[in-house]
PDB file of C-alpha atoms in Angstrom:
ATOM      1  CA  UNK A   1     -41.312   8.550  48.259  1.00  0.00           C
ATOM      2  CA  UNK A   2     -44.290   8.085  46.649  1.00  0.00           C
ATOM      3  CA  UNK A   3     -46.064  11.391  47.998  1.00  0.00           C
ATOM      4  CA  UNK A   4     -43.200  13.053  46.635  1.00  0.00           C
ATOM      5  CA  UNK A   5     -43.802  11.252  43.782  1.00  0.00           C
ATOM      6  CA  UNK A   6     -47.498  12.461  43.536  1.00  0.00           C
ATOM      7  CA  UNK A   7     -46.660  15.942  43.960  1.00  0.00           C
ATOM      8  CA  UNK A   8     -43.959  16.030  41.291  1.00  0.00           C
ATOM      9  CA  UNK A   9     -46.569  14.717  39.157  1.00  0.00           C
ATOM     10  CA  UNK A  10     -49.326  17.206  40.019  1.00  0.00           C
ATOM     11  CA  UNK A  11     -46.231  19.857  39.726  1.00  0.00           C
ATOM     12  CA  UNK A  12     -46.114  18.613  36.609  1.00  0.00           C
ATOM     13  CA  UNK A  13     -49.429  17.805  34.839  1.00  0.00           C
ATOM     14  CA  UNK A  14     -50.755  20.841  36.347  1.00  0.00           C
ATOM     15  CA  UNK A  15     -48.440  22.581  34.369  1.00  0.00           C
ATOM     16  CA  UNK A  16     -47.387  24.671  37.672  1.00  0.00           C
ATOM     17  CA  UNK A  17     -43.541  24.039  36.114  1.00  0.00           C
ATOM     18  CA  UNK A  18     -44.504  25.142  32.548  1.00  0.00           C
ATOM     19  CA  UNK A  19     -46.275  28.444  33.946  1.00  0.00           C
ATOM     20  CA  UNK A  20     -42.942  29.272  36.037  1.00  0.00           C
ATOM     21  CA  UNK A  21     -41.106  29.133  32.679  1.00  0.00           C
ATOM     22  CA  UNK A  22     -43.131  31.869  30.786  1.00  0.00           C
ATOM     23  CA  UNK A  23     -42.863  33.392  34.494  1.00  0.00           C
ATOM     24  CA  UNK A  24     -38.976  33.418  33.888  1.00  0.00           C
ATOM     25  CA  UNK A  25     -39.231  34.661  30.868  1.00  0.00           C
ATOM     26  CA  UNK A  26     -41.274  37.609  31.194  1.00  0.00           C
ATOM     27  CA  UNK A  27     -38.508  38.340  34.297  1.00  0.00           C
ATOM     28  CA  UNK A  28     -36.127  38.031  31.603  1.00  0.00           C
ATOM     29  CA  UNK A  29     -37.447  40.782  29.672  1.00  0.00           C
ATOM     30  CA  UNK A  30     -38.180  43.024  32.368  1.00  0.00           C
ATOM     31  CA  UNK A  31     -34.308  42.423  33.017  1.00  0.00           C
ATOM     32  CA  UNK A  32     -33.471  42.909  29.430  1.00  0.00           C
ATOM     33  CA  UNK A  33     -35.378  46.057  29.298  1.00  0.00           C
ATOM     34  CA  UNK A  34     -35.103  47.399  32.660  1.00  0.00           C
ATOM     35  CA  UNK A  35     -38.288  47.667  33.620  1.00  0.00           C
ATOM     36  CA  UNK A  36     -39.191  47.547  37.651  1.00  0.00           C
ATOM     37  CA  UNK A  37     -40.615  44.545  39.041  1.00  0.00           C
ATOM     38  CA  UNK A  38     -44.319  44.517  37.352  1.00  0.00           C
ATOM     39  CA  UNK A  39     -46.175  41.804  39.742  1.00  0.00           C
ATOM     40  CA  UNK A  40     -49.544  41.963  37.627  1.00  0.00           C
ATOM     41  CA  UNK A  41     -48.252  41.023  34.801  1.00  0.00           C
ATOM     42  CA  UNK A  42     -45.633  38.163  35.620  1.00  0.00           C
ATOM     43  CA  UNK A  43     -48.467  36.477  38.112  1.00  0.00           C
ATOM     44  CA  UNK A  44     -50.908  37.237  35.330  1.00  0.00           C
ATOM     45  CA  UNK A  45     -48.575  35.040  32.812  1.00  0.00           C
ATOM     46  CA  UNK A  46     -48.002  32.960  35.457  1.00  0.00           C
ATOM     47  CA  UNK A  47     -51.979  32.181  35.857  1.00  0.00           C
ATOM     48  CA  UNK A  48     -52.818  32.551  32.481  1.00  0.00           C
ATOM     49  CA  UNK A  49     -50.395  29.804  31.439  1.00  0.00           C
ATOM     50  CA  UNK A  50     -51.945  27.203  33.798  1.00  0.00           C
ATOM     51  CA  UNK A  51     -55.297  28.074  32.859  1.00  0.00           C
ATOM     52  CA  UNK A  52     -54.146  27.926  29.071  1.00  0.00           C
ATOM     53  CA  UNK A  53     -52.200  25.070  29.125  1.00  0.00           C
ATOM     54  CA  UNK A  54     -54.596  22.526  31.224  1.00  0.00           C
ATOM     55  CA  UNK A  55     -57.285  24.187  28.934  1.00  0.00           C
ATOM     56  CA  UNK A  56     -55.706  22.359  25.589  1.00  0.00           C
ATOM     57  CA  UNK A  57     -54.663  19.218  27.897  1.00  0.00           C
ATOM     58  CA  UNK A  58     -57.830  18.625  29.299  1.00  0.00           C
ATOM     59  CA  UNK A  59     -60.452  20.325  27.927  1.00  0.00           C
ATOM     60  CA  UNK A  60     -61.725  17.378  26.050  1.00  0.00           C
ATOM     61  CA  UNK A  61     -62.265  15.220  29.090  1.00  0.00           C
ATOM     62  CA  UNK A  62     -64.627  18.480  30.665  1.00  0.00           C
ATOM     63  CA  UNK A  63     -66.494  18.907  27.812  1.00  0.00           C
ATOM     64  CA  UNK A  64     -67.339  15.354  26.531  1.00  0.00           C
ATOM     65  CA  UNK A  65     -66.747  13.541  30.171  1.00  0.00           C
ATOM     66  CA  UNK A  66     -66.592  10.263  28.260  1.00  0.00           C
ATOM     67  CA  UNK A  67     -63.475   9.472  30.577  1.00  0.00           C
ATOM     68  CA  UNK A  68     -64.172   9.217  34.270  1.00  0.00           C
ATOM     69  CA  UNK A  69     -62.246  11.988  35.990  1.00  0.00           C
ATOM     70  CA  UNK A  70     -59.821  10.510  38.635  1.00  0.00           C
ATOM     71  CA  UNK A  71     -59.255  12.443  41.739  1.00  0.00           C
ATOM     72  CA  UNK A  72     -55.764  14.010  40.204  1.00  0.00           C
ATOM     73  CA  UNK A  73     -57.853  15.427  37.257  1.00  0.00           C
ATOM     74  CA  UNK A  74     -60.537  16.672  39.651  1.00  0.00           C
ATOM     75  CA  UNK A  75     -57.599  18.735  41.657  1.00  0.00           C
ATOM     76  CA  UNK A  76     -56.073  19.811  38.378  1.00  0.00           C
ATOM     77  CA  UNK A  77     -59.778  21.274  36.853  1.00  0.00           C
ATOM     78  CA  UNK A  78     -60.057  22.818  40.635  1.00  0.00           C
ATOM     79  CA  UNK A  79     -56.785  24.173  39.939  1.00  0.00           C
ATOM     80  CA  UNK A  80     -56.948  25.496  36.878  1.00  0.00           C
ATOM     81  CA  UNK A  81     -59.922  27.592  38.023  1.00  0.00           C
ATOM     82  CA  UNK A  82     -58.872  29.282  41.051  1.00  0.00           C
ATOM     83  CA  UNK A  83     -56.037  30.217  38.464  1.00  0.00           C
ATOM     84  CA  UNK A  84     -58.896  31.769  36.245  1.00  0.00           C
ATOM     85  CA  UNK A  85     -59.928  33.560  38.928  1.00  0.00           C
ATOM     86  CA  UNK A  86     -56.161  34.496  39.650  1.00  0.00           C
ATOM     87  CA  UNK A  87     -56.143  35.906  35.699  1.00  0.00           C
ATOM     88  CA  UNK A  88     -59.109  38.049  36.031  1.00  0.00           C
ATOM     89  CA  UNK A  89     -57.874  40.081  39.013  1.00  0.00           C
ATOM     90  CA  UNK A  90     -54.936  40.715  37.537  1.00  0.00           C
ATOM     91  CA  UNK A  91     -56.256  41.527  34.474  1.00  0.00           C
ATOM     92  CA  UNK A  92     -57.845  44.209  35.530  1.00  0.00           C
ATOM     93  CA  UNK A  93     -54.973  45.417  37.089  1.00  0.00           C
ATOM     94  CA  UNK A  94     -52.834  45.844  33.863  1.00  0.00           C
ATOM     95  CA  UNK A  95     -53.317  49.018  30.952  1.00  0.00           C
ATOM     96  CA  UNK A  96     -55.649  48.808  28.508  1.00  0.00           C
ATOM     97  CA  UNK A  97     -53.578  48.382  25.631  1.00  0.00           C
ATOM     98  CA  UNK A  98     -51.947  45.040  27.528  1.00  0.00           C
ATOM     99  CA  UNK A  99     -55.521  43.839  27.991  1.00  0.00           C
ATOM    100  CA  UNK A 100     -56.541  44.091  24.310  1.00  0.00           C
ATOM    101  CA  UNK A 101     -53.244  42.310  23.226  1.00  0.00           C
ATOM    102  CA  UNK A 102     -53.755  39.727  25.491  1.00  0.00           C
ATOM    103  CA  UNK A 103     -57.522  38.861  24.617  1.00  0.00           C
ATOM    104  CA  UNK A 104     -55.618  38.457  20.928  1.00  0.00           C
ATOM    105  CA  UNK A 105     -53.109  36.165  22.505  1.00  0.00           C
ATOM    106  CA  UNK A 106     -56.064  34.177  24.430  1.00  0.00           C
ATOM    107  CA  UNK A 107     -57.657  34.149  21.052  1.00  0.00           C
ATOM    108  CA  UNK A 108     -54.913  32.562  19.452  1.00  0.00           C
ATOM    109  CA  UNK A 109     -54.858  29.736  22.221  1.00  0.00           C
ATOM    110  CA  UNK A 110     -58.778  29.018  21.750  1.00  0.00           C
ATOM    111  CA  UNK A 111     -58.550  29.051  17.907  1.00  0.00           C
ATOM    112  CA  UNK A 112     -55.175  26.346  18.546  1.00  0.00           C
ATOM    113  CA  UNK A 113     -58.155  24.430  21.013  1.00  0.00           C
ATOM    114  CA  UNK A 114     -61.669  24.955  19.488  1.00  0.00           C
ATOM    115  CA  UNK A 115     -63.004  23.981  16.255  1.00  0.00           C
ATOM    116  CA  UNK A 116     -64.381  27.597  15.233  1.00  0.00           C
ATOM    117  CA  UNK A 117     -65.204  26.085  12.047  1.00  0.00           C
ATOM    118  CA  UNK A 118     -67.642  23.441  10.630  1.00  0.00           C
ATOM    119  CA  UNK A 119     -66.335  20.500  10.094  1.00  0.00           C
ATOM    120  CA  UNK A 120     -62.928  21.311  10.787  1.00  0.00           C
ATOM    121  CA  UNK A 121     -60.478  20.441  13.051  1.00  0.00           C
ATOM    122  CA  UNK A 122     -58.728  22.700  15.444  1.00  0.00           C
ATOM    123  CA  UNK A 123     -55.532  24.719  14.646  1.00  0.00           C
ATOM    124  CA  UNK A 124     -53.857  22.064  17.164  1.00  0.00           C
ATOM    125  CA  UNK A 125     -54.358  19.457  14.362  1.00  0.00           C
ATOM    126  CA  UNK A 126     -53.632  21.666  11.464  1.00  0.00           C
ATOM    127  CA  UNK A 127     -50.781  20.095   9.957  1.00  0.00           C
ATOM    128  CA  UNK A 128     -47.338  21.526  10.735  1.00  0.00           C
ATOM    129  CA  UNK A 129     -48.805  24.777  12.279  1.00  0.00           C
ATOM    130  CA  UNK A 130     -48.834  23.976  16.022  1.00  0.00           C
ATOM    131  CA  UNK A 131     -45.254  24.999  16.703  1.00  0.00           C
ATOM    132  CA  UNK A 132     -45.645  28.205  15.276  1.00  0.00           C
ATOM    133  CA  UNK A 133     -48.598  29.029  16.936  1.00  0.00           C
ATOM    134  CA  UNK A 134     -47.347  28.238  20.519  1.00  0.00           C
ATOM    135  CA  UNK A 135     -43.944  29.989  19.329  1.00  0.00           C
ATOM    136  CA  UNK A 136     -45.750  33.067  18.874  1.00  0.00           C
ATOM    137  CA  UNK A 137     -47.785  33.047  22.153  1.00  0.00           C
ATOM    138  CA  UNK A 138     -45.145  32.653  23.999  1.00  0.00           C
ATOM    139  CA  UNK A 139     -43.713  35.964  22.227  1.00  0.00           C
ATOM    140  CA  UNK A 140     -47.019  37.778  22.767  1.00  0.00           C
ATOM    141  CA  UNK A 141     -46.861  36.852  26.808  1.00  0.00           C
ATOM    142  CA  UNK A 142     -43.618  36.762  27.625  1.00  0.00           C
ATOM    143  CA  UNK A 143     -42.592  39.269  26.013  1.00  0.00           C
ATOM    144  CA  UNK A 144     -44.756  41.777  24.116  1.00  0.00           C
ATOM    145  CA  UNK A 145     -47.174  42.197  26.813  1.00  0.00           C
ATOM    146  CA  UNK A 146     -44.480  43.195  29.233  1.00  0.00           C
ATOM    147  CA  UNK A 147     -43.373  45.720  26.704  1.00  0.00           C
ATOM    148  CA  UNK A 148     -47.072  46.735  26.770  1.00  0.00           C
ATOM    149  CA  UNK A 149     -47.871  47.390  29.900  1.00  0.00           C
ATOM    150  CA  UNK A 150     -44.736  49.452  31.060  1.00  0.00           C
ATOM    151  CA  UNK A 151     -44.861  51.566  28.149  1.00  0.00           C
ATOM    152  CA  UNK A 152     -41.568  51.225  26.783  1.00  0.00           C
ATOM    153  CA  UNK A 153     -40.507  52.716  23.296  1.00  0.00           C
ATOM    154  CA  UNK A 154     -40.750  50.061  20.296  1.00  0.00           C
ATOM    155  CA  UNK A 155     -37.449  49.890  19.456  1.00  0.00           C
ATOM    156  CA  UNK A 156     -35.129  48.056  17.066  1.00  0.00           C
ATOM    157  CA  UNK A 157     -34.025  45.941  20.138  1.00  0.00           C
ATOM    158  CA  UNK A 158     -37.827  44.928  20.295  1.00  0.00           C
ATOM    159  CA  UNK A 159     -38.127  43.631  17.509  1.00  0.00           C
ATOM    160  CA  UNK A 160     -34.835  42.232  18.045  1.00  0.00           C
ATOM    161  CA  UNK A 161     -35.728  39.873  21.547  1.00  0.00           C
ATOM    162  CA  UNK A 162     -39.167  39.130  19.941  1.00  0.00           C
ATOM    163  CA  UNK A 163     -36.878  37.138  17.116  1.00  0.00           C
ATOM    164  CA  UNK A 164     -34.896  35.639  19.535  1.00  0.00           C
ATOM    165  CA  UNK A 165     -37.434  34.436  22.074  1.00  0.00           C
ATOM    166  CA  UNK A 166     -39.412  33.068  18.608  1.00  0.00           C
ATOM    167  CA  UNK A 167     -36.354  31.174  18.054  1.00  0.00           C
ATOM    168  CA  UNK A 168     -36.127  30.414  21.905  1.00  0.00           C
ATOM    169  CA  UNK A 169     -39.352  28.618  22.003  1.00  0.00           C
ATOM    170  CA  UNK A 170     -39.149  27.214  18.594  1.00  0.00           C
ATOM    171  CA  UNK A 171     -36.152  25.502  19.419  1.00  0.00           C
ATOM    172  CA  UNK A 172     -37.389  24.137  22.963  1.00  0.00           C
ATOM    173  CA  UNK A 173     -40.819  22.733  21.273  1.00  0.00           C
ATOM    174  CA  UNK A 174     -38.387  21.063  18.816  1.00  0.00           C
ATOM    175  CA  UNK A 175     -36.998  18.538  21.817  1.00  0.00           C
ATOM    176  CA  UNK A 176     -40.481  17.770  22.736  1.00  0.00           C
ATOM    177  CA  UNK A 177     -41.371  16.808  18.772  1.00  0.00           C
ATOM    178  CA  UNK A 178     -38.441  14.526  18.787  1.00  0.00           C
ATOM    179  CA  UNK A 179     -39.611  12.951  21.953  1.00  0.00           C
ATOM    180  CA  UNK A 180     -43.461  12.668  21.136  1.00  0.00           C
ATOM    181  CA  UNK A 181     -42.446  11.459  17.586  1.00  0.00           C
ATOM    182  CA  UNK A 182     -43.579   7.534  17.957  1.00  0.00           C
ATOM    183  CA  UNK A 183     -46.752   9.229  19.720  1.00  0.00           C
ATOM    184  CA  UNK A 184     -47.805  11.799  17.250  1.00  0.00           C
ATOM    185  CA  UNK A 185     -50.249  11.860  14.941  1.00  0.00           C
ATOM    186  CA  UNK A 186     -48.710  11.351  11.785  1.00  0.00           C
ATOM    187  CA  UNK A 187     -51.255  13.957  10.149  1.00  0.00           C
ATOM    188  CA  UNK A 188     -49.418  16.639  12.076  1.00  0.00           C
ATOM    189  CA  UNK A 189     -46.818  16.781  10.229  1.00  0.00           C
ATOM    190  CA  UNK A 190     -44.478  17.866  13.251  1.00  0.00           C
ATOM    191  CA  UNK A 191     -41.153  19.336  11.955  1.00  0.00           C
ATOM    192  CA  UNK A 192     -39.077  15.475  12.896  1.00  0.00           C
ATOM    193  CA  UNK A 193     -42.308  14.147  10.862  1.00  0.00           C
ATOM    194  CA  UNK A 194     -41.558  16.240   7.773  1.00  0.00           C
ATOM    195  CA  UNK A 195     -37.257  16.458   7.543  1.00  0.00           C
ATOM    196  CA  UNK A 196     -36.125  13.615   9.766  1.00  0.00           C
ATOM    197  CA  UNK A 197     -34.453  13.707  13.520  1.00  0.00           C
ATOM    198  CA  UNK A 198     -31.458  14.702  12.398  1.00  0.00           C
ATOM    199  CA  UNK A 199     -32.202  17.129  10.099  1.00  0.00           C
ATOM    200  CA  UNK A 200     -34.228  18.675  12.859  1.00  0.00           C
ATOM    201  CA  UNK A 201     -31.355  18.598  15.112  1.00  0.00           C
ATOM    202  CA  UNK A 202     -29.439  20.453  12.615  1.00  0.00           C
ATOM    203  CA  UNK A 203     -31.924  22.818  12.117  1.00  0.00           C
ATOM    204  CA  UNK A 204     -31.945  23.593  15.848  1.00  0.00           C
ATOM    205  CA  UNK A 205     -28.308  24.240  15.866  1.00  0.00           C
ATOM    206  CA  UNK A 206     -28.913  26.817  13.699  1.00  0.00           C
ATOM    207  CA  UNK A 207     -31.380  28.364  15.099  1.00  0.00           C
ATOM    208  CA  UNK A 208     -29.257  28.772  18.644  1.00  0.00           C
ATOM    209  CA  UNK A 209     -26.310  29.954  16.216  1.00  0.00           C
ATOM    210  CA  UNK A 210     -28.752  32.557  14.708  1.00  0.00           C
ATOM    211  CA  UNK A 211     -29.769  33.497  18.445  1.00  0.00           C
ATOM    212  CA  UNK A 212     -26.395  33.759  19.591  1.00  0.00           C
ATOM    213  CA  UNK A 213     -25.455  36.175  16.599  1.00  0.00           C
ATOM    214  CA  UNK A 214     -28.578  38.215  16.825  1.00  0.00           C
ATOM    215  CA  UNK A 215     -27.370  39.246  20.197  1.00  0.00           C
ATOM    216  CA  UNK A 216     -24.553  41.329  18.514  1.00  0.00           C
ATOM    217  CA  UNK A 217     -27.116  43.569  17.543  1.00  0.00           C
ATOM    218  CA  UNK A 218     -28.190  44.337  20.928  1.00  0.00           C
ATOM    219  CA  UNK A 219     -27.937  48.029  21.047  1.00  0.00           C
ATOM    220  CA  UNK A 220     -25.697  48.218  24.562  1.00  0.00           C
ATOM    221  CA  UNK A 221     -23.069  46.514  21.818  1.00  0.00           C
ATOM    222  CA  UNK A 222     -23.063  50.501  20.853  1.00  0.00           C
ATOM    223  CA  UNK A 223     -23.089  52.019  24.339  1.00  0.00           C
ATOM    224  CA  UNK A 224     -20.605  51.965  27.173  1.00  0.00           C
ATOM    225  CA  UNK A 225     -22.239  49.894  29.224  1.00  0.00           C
ATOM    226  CA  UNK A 226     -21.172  46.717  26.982  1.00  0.00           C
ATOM    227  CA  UNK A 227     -18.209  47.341  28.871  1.00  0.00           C
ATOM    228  CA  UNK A 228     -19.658  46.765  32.194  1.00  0.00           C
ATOM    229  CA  UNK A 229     -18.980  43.554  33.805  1.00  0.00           C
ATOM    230  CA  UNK A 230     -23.019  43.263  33.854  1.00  0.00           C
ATOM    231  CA  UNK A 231     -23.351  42.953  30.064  1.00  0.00           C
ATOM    232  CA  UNK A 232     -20.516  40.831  29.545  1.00  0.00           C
ATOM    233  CA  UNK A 233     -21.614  38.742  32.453  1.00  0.00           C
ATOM    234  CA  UNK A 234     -24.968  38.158  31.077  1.00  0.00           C
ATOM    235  CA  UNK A 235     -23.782  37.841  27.548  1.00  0.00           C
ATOM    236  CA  UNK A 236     -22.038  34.885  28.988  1.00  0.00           C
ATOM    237  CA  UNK A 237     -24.701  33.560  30.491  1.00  0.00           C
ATOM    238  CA  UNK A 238     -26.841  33.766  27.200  1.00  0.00           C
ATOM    239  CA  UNK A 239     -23.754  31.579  25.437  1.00  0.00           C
ATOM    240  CA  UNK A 240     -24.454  28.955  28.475  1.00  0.00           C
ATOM    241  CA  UNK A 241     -28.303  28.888  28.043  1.00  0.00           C
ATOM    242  CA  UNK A 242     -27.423  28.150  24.699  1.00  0.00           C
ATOM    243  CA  UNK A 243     -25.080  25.170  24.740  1.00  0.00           C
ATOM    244  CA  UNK A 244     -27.048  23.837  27.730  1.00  0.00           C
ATOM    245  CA  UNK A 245     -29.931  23.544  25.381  1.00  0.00           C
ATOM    246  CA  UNK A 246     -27.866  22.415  21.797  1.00  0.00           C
ATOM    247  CA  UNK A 247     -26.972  19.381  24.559  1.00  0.00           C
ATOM    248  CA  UNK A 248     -30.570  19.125  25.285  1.00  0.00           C
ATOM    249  CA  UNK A 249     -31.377  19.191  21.537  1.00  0.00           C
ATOM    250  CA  UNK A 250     -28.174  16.383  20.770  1.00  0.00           C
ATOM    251  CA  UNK A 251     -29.401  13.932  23.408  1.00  0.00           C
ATOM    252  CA  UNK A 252     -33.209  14.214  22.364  1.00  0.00           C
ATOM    253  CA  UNK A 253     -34.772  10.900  21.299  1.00  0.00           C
ATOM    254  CA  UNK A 254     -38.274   8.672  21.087  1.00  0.00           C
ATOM    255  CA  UNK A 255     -36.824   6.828  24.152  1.00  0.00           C
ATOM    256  CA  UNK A 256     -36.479   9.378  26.939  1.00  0.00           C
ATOM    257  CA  UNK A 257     -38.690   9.997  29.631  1.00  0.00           C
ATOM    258  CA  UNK A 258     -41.514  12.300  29.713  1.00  0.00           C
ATOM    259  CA  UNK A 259     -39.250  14.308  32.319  1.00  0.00           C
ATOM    260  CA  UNK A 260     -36.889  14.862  29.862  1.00  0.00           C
ATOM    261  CA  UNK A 261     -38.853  17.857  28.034  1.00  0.00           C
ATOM    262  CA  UNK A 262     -41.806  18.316  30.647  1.00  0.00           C
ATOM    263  CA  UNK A 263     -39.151  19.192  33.826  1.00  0.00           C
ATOM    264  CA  UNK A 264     -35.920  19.137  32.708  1.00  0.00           C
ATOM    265  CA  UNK A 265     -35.836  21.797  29.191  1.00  0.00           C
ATOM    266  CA  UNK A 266     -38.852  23.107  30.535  1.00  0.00           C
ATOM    267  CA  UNK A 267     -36.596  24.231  33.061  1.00  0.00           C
ATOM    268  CA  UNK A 268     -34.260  26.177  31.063  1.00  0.00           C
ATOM    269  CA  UNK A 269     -36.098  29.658  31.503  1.00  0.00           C
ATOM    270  CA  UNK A 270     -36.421  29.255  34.833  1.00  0.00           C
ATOM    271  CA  UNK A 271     -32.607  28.594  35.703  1.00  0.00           C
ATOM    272  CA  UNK A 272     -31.879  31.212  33.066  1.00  0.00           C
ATOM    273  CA  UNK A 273     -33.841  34.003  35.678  1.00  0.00           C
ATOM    274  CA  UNK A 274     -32.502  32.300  38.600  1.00  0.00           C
ATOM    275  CA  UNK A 275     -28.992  32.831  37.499  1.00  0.00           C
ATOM    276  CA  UNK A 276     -29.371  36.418  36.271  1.00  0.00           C
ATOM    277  CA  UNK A 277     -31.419  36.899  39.994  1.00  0.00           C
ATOM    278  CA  UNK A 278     -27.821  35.130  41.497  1.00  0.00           C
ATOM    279  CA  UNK A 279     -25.274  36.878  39.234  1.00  0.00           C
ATOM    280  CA  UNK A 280     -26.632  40.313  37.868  1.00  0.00           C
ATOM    281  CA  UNK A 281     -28.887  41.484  40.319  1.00  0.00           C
TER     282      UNK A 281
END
C-alpha cells in the first residue's frame, strides 16, 4: 500500500496526470475537427506540460537550492528533463507556423514564472491575472496549436471551441481557487478572494451554461450530420462533462483533499477522450 501510495504521489506531483489532461484535450480537438491522429503534437503537449508545469512548481527550489532536495524531487527534476528532451524532438517534428506559436505559448509560461522585470514580481503573483493566463495556454496548446499544425481553415467554429475550452479551463482552475483559498496569498486576489465562494460558484454555473449554449452554434447544427447518432451522441456527452463538473464546482470547499482538484477534476479531460475513444470512435 504504501508503494502504491508513492507512485500515486509521483503520478501526481510530477504532474504526469495534469499532462494527460491537456493530452485529452488536444484528442478532443483533433476529434472535434477531424483531424487524423497527429502523434507529434499530442506527445509534444503531453511533454511540454510536464516540463511547464514542474517548471513553475519547482523551479524555485533549482535555482536558489535553499531547500534540500529529497530523493522524490531529485526523480521529479530527472523527470522533467528527459521530458525536455522529449519536447525538443518533437518539436522539430511539427510545421513551422506550430513552432512559432508555441515559443509564444512557452513565452507566456516563463513571463507567468520569471521576473522579466526589475523589481517586480512574476505574472504568477500579479494580482488576479494567473487564471487568465493559464486559461489561455491551455487554449494555445490544446487547441490552437493542433489547428496549426494540420492546417485546417480558421473558421467560425474556431473561434467558437477556443471560447469554450477558455471557459473549460477557467471553470476547472475555479475548483482549485476555492480549495487553495485558506492557502493563498491574499495579494492574489484569486477570483473566491475578490467575490466570495459562492458568488464564484455562481459564476461557474454560468460559465458551463454559456458553454453548453455556445455549442448550438456548432456548425454540424446546420449540416446533416447533426442528425447522425455520432453528433447527438457526443452532444450528450458534452451535457455530462458538464454537470459532472457543476457537481465538482457545488461540492468544492477549503476542506477537501488535495486529490480533490489535483486527480479527481483534473481528470475530467481525460474521461471526456476516453469516453468519446469508447462511444464515438
Amino acid at each position: 500500500m504504501k508503494i502504491l501510495k508513492s507512485i500515486l504521489q509521483f503520478y501526481i506531483n510530477s504532474s504526469i496526470h495534469v499532462a494527460l489532461s491537456c493530452f485529452a484535450l488536444v484528442q478532443m480537438t483533433n476529434f472535434m475537427f477531424n483531424i487524423p491522429e497527429d502523434k507529434p503534437i499530442a506527445n509534444f503537449a503531453f511533454f511540454g506540460t510536464i516540463v511547464g508545469y514542474n517548471f513553475v512548481k519547482y523551479d524555485s527550489f533549482a535555482r536558489t537550492h535553499k531547500v534540500k532536495m529529497r530523493t522524490s524531487l531529485k526523480l521529479i527534476i530527472l523527470f522533467s528533463v528527459l521530458s525536455f528532451l522529449a519536447v525538443g524532438f518533437y518539436f522539430f517534428q511539427l510545421q513551422r507556423i506550430t513552432q512559432i506559436v508555441s515559443v509564444g505559448v512557452l513565452s507566456l509560461t516563463l513571463l507567468y514564472t520569471l521576473p522579466f522585470f526589475p523589481n517586480r514580481k512574476n505574472a504568477r503573483n500579479w494580482a488576479g491575472i494567473k487564471i487568465y493566463i493559464v486559461s489561455l495556454c491551455w487554449v494555445g496548446v490544446t487547441l490552437v496549436l493542433p489547428i496549426l499544425d494540420a492546417g485546417i481553415a480558421i473558421t467560425s467554429d474556431f473561434y467558437l471551441k477556443s471560447i469554450q475550452r477558455f471557459i473549460l479551463v477557467f471553470v476547472l482552475i475555479l475548483i482549485f481557487e476555492i480549495i487553495d483559498l485558506a492557502n493563498d496569498d491574499p495579494h492574489l486576489k484569486t477570483v473566491p478572494q475578490q467575490i466570495g465562494v459562492r458568488r464564484t460558484k455562481n459564476l461557474g454555473y454560468v460559465l458551463l451554461m454559456i458553454f453548453c449554449f455556445l455549442e448550438l452554434f456548432n456548425s454540424d447544427f446546420n449540416t446533416n450530420n447533426f442528425n447522425s447518432s455520432i453528433q447527438f451522441l457526443s452532444l450528450k456527452l458534452i451535457f455530462a462533462i458538464v454537470i459532472v463538473i457543476a457537481l465538482f464546482l457545488a461540492f468544492a470547499n477549503e476542506k477537501r483533499s488535495k486529490y480533490y482538484t489535483s486527480f479527481w477534476v483534473e481528470s475530467v479531460p481525460i474521461v471526456w477522450w476516453l469516453f468519446i475513444c469508447i462511444t464515438v470512435q
